[in-house]
GROMACS .gro file of C-alpha atoms in nm:
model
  423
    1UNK     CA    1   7.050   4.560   4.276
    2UNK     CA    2   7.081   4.915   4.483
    3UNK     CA    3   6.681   4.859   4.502
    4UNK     CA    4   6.680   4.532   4.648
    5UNK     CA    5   6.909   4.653   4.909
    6UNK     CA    6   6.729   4.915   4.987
    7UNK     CA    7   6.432   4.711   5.016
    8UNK     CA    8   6.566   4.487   5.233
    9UNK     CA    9   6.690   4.793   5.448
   10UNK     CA   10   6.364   4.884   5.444
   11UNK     CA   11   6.271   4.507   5.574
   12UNK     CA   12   6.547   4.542   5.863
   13UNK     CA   13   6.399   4.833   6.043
   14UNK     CA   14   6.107   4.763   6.045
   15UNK     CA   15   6.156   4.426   6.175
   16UNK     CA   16   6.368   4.566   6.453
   17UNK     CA   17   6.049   4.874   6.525
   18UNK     CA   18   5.803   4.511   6.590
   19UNK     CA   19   5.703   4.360   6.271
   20UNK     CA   20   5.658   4.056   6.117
   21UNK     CA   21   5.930   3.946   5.839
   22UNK     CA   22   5.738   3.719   5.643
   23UNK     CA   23   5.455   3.958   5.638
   24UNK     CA   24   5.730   4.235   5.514
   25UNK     CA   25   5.870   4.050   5.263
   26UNK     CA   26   5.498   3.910   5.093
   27UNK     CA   27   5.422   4.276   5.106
   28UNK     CA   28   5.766   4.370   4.958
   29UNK     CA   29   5.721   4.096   4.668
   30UNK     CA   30   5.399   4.160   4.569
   31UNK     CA   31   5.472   4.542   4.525
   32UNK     CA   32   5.753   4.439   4.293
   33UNK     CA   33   5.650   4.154   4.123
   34UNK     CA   34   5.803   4.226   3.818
   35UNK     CA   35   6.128   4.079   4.018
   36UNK     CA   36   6.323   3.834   3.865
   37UNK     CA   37   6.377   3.479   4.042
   38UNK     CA   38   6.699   3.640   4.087
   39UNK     CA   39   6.560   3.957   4.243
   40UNK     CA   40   6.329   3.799   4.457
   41UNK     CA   41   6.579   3.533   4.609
   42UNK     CA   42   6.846   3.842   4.646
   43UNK     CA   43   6.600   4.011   4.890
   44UNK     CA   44   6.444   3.736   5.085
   45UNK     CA   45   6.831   3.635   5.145
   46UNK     CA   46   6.953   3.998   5.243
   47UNK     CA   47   6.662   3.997   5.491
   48UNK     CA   48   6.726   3.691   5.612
   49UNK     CA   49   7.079   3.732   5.641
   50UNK     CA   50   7.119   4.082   5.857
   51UNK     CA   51   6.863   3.947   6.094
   52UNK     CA   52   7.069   3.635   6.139
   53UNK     CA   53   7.329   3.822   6.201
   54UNK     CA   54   7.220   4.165   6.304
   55UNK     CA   55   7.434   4.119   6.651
   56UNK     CA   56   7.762   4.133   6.522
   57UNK     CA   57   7.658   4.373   6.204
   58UNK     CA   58   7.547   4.643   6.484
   59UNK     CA   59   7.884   4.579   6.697
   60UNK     CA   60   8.083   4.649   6.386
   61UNK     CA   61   7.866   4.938   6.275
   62UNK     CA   62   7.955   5.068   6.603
   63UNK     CA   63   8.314   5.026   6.547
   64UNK     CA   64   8.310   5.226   6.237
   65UNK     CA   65   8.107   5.531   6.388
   66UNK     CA   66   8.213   5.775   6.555
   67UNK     CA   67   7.867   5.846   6.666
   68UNK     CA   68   7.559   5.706   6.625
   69UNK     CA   69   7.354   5.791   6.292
   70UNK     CA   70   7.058   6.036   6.334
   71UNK     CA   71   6.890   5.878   6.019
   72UNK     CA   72   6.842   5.509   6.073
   73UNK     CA   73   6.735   5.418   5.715
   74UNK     CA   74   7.099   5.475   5.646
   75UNK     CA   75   7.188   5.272   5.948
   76UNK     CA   76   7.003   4.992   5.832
   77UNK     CA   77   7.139   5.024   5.498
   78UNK     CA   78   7.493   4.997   5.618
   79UNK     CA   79   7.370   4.652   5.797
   80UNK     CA   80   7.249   4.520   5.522
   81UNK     CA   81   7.567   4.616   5.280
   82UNK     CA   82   7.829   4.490   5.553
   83UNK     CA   83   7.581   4.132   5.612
   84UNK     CA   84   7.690   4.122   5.162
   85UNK     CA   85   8.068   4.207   5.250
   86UNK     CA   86   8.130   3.967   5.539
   87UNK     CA   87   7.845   3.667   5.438
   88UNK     CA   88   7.788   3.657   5.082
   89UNK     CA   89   7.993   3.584   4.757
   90UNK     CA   90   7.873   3.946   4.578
   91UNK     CA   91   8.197   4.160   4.501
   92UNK     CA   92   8.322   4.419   4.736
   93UNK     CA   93   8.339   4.661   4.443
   94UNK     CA   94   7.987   4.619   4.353
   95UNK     CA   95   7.834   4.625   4.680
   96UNK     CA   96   8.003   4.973   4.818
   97UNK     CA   97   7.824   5.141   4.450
   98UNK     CA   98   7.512   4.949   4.525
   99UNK     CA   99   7.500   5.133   4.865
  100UNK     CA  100   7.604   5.434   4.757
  101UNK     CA  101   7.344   5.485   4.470
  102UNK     CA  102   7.054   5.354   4.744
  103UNK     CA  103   7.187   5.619   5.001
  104UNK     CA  104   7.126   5.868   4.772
  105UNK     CA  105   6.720   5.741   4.764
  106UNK     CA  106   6.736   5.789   5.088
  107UNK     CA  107   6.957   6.083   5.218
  108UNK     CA  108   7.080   6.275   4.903
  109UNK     CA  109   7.437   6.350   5.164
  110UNK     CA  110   7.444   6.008   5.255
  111UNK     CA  111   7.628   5.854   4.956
  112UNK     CA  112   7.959   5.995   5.100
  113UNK     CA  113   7.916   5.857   5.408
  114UNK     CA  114   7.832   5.525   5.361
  115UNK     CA  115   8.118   5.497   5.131
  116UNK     CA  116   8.360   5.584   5.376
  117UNK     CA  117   8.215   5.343   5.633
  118UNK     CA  118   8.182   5.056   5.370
  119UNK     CA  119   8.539   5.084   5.223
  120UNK     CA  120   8.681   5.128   5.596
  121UNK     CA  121   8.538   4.836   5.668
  122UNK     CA  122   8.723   4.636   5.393
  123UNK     CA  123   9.050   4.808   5.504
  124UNK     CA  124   8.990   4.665   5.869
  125UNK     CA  125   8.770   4.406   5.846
  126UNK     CA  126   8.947   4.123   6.017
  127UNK     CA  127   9.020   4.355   6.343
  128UNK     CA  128   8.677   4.504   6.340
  129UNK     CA  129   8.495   4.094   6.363
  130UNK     CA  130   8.784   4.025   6.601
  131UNK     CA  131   8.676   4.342   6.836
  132UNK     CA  132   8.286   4.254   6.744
  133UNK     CA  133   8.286   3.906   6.876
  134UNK     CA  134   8.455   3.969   7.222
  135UNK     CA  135   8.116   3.985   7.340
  136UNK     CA  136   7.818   3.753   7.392
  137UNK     CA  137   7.603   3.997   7.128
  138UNK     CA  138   7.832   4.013   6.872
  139UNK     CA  139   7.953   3.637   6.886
  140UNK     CA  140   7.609   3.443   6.843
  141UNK     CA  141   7.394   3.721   6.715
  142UNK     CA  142   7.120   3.682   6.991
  143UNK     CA  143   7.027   3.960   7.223
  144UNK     CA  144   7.195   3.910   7.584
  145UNK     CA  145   6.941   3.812   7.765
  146UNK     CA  146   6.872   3.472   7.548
  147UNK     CA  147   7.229   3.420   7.510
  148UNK     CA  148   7.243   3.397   7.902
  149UNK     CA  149   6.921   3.182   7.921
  150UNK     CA  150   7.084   2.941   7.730
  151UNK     CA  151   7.412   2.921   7.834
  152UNK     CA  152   7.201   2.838   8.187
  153UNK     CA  153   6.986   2.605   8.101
  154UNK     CA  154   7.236   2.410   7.846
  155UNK     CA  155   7.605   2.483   7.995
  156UNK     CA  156   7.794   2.204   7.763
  157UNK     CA  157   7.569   2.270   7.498
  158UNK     CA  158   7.502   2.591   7.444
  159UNK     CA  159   7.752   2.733   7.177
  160UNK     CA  160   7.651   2.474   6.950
  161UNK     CA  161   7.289   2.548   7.046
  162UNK     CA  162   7.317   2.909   6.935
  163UNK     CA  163   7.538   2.829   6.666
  164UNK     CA  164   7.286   2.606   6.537
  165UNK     CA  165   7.020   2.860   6.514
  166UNK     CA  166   7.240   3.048   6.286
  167UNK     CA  167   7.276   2.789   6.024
  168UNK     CA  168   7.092   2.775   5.719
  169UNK     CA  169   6.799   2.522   5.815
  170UNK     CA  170   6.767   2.186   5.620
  171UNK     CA  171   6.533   2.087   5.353
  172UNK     CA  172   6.329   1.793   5.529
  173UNK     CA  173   6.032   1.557   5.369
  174UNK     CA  174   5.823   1.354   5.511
  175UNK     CA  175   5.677   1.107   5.299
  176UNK     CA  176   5.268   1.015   5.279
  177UNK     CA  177   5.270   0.657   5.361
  178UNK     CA  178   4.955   0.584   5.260
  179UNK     CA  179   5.128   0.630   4.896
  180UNK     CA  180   5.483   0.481   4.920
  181UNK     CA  181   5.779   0.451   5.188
  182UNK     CA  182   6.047   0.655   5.261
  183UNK     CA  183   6.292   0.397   5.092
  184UNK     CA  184   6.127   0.408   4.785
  185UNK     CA  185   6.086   0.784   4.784
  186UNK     CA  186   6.424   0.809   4.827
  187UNK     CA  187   6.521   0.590   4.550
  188UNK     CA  188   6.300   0.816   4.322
  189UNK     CA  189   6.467   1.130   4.442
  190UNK     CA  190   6.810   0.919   4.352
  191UNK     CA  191   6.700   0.815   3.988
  192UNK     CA  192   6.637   1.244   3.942
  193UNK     CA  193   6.997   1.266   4.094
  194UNK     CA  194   6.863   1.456   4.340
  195UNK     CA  195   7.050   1.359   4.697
  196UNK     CA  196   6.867   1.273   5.052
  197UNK     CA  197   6.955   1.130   5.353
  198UNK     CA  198   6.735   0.953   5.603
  199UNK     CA  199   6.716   1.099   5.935
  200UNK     CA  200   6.510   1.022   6.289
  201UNK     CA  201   6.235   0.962   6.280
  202UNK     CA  202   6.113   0.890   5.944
  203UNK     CA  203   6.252   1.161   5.741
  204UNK     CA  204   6.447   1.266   5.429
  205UNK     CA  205   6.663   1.542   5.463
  206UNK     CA  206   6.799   1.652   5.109
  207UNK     CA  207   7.171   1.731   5.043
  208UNK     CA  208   7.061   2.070   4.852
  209UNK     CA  209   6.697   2.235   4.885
  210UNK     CA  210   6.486   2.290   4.606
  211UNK     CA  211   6.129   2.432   4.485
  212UNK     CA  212   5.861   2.159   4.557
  213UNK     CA  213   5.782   2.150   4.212
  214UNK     CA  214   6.069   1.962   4.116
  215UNK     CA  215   5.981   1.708   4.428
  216UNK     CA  216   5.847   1.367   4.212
  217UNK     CA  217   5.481   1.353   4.335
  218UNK     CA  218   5.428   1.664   4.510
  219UNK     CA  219   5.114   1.734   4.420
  220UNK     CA  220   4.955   1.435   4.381
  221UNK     CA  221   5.035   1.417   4.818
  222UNK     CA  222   5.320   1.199   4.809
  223UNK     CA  223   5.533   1.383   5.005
  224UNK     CA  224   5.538   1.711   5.194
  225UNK     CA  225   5.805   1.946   5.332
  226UNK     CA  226   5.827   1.914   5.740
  227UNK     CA  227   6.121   1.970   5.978
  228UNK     CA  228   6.253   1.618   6.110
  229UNK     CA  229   6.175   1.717   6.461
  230UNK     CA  230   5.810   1.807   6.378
  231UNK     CA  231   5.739   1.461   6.286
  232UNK     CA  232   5.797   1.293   6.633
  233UNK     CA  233   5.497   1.434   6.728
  234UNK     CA  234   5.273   1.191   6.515
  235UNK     CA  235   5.478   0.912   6.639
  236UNK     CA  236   5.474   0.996   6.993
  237UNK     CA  237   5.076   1.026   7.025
  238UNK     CA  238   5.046   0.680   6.898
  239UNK     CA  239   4.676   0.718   6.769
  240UNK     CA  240   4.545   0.439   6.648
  241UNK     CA  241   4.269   0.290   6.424
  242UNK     CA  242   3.928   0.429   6.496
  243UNK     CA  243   3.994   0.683   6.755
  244UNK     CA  244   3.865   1.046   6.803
  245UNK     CA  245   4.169   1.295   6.799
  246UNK     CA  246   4.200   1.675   6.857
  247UNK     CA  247   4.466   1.878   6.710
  248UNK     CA  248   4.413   2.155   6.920
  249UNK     CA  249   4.640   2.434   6.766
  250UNK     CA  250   4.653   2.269   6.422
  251UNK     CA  251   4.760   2.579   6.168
  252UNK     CA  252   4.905   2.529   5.911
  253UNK     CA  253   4.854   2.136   5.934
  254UNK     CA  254   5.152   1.952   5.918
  255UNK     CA  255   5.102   1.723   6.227
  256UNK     CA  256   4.735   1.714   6.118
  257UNK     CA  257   4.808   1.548   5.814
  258UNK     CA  258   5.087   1.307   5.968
  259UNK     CA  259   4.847   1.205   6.201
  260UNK     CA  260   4.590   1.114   5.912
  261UNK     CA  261   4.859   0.972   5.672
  262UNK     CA  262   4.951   0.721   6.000
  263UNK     CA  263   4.630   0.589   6.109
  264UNK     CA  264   4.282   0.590   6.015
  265UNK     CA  265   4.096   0.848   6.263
  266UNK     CA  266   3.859   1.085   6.328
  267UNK     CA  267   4.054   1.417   6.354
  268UNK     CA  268   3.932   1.733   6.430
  269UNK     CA  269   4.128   1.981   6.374
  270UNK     CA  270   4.106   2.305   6.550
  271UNK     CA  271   4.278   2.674   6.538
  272UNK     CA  272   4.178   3.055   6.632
  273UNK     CA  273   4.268   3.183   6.318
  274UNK     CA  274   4.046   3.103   6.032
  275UNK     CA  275   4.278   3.251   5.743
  276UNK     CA  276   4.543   2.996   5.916
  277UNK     CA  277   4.288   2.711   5.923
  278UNK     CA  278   4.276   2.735   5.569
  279UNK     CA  279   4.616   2.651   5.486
  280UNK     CA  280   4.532   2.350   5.684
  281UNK     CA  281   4.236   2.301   5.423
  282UNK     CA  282   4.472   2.318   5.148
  283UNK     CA  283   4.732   2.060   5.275
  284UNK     CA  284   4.481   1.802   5.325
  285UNK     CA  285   4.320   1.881   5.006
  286UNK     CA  286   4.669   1.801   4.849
  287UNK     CA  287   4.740   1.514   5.077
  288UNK     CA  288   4.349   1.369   5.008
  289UNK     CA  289   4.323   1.337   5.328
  290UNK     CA  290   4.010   1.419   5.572
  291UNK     CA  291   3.949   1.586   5.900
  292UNK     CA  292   3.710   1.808   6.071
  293UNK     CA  293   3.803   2.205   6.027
  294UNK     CA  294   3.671   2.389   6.327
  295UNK     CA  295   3.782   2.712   6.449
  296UNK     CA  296   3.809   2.769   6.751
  297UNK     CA  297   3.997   2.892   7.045
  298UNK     CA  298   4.188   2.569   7.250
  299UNK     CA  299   4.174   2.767   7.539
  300UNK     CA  300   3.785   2.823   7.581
  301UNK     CA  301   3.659   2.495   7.492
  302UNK     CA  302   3.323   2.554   7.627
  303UNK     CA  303   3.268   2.758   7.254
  304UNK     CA  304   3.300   2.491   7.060
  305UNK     CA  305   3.376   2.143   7.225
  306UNK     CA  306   3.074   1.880   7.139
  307UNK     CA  307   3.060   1.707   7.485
  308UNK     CA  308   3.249   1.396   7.310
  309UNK     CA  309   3.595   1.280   7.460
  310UNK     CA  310   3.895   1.250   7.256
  311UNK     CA  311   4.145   0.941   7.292
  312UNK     CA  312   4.457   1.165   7.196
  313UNK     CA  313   4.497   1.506   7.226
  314UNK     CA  314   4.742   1.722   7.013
  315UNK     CA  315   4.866   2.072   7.199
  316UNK     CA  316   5.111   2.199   7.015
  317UNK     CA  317   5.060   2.509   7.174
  318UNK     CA  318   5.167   2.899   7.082
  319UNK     CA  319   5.561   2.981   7.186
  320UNK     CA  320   5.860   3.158   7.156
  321UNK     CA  321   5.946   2.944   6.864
  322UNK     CA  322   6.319   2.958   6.982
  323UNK     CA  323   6.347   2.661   6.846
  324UNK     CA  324   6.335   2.765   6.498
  325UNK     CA  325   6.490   3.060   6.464
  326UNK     CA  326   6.713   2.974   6.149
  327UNK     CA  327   6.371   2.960   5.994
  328UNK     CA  328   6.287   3.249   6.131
  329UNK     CA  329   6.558   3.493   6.265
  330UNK     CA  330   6.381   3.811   6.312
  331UNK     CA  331   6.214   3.675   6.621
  332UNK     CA  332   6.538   3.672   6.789
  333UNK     CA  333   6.515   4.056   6.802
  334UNK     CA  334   6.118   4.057   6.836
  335UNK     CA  335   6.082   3.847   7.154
  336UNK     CA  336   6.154   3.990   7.521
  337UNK     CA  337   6.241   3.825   7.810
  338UNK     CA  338   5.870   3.903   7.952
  339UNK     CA  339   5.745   3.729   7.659
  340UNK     CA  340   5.829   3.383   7.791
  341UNK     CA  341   5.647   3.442   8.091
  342UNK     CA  342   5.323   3.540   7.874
  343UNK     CA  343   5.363   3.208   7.621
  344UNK     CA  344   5.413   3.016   7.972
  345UNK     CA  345   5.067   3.164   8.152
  346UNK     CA  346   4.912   3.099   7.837
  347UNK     CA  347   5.012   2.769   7.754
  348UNK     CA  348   4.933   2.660   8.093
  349UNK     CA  349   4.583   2.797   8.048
  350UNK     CA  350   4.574   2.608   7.768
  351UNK     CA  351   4.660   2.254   7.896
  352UNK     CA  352   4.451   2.348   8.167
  353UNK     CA  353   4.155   2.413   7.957
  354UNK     CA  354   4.238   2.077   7.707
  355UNK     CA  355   4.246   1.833   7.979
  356UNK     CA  356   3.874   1.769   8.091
  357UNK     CA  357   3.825   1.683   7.702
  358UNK     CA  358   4.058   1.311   7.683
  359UNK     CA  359   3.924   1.092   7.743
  360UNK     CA  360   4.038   0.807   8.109
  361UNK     CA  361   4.323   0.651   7.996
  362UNK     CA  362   4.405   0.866   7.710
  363UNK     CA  363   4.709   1.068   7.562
  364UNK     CA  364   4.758   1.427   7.531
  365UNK     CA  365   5.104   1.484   7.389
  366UNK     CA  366   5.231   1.887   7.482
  367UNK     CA  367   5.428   2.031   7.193
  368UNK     CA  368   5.635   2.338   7.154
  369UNK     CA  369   5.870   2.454   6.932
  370UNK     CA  370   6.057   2.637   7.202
  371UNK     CA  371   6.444   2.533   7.353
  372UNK     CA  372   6.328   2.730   7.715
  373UNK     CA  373   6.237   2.565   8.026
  374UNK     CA  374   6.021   2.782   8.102
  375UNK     CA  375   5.831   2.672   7.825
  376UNK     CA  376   5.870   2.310   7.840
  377UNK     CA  377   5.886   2.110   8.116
  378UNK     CA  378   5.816   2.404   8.371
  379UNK     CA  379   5.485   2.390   8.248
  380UNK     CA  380   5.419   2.092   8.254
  381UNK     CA  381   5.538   2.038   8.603
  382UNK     CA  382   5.334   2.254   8.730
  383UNK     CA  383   5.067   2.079   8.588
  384UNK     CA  384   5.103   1.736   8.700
  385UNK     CA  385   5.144   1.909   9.046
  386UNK     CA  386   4.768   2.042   8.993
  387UNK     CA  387   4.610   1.739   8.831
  388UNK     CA  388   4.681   1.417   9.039
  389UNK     CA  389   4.475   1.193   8.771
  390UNK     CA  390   4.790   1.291   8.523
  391UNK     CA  391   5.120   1.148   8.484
  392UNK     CA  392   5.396   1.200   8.248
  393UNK     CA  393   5.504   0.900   8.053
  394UNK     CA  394   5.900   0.860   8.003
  395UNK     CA  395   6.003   0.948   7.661
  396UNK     CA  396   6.265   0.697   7.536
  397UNK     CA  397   6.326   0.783   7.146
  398UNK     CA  398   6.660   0.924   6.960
  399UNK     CA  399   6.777   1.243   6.991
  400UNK     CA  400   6.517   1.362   7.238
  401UNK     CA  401   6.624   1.391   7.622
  402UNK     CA  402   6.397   1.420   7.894
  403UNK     CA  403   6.165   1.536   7.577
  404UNK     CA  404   6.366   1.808   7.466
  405UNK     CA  405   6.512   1.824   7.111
  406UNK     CA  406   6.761   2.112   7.067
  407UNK     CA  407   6.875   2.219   6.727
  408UNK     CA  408   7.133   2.054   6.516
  409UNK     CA  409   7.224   1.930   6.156
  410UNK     CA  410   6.928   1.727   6.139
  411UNK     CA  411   6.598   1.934   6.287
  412UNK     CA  412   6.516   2.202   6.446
  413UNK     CA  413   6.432   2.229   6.830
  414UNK     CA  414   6.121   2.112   6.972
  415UNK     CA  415   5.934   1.988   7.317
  416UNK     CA  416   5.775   1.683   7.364
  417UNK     CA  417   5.585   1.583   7.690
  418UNK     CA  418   5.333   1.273   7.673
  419UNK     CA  419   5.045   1.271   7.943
  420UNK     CA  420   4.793   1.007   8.037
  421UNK     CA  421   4.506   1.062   8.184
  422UNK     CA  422   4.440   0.726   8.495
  423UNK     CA  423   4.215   0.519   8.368
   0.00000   0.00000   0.00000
């Protein structure tokens, strides 16, 4: 076990120098694939877990230091040991001499060291949360500056925003129903004894998660794994039999094939990235569904675009994905503040550059996964202010106000703003 901490030390810092996680731990997995299931769900959840809450782990380092480490390996090892003592069910004993031995990989005077710190930190544990959480930092686990972007934008709501995104996210299907319903889906799920509840829109959210294998159906495209919140998108661009569709930042293809699995259209579906696109390819090979796979860049349309207006326009366009940070928490600590301002100039461009292709009287439905203004409506306001043959059709549907879907036990957060072009 002192090797998947380690590993997942390894996974911490270099998450907080920039990188991708996912990308870390695929890397991390297939260097060591003689892992057990065991082994492999023990470092994907150590990684996981001191991101989530890296915040508080630093402020409680701190407490135990008398001065910052020179070696950070070892700091991140600490994080990772005290995210095991304060979050997860492994014994105290066990975790100290897990540390200890991978200290000594690391720094062969380090075992000493993070002994000490470990086993103070059982001694004092309760005092040193207590002291941890008296600021904004150390009681969400966000950086500042989010914490306060939030707590402006969503006064009332904003603990239980950020507390949200620290939650272990749901396991959420949505079911093909060109194949079966959701009520009989779930009453298959029920014969296996396996539990699900059915949430907004259209979705069942299971009581425990599980590999997809054991999902009845799977792979012959009866069902596939997407958040709740995702699938108001396929709902809320209403296309209908016969018409031409764009989803214009489609990767990896969920609303693609929600789209296809609702109405009979002719769907193109469009990203930049081709090794992307192809997951998109494999879902609706699974889901035997069709589309047109172009790739392409939804911002320069003049590269690829046929001439040929669309009736509904997808833009689920590139974000912050603040949103979906429970899925995701090591872009809590990747993003900057500046970063929203770049995802806002370049989702403008993108609506900007979309627009000319719907067709008069048509819907383009804006999409992020993002809980910031800035993001959201902002954009879009500025847009309607630009394009006087645009206006913004009320959305009216559960859970979503003004468009906005925060996170919660149900889905994730998400954007939604419907445009129609005048006819």
């Amino acid at each position: 076990m002192h090797i998947v901490q380690q590993l997942a030390a390894n996974i911490v810092g270099q998450v907080l120098a920039g990188r991708n996680m996912n990308q870390l731990l695929s890397e991390a997995l297939r260097k060591h694939a003689a892992f057990s299931p065991q082994e492999r769900g023990a470092l994907q959840d150590l990684s996981y877990g001191t991101l989530r809450y890296y915040g508080q782990l630093a402020r409680i380092l701190e407490g135990l230091l008398n001065k910052p480490l020179q070696d950070s390996r070892l700091r991140d090892l600490l994080l990772v040991a005290l995210y095991q003592l304060q979050y997860s069910k492994a014994a105290s004993h066990a975790v100290v001499d897990h540390a200890v031995r991978a200290s000594k990989k690391i720094n062969a005077a380090g075992g000493g060291l993070v002994n000490a710190v470990l086993r103070n930190f059982l001694r004092r544990q309760m005092e040193l949360v207590e002291r941890a959480t008296q600021t904004d930092e150390g009681r969400y686990s966000y950086p500042q500056w989010w914490v306060a972007a939030v707590q402006a934008q969503y006064p009332e709501q904003a603990g239980a925003i950020l507390d949200a995104g620290n939650q272990h996210p749901p396991m959420t299907l949505r079911v093909n129903r060109r194949r079966t319903t959701s009520s009989q889906y779930q009453a298959q799920l029920a014969a296996l004894g396996i539990e699900a509840r059915a949430v907004v829109p259209d979705a069942l959210c299971l009581q425990t998660p599980l590999g997809v294998e054991k999902l009845p159906g799977f792979f012959d495209g009866d069902v596939s794994v997407q958040d709740a919140g995702a699938q108001y998108a396929a709902t809320l661009l209403d296309a209908r039999e016969g018409m031409r569709v764009l989803d214009a930042c489609a990767a990896p293809g969920g609303k693609s094939a929600h789209l296809l699995e609702s109405a009979d259209i002719e769907l193109l579906a469009l990203d930049k990235d081709e090794q992307r696109l192809e997951r998109v390819r494999e879902n609706l090979q699974r889901l035997q569904l069709q589309a047109t796979l172009l790739c392409g860049d939804a911002a320069l349309p003049e590269d690829w675009w046929d001439g040929k207006v669309f009736d509904r326009i997808l833009a689920d366009v590139p974000c912050s994905a603040s949103g979906v940070v429970r899925r995701h928490p090591d872009i809590k600590w990747l993003r900057r503040p500046s970063d929203i301002e770049s995802f806002a100039a370049q989702q403008e461009q993108i609506l900007q550059a979309l627009w000319p292709l719907l067709a008069r009287g048509g819907k383009l439905l804006y999409a992020t996964c993002s809980v910031f203004a800035r993001e959201n409506q902002q954009v879009v306001s500025a847009f309607l202010a630009r394009h006087k043959d645009a206006k913004q059709i009320i959305i009216s549907v559960h859970d979503l106000d003004n468009g906005q879907l925060v996170p919660n036990d149900r889905h994730d957060g998400f954007f939604y703003a419907l445009l129609q072009k005048n006819a």
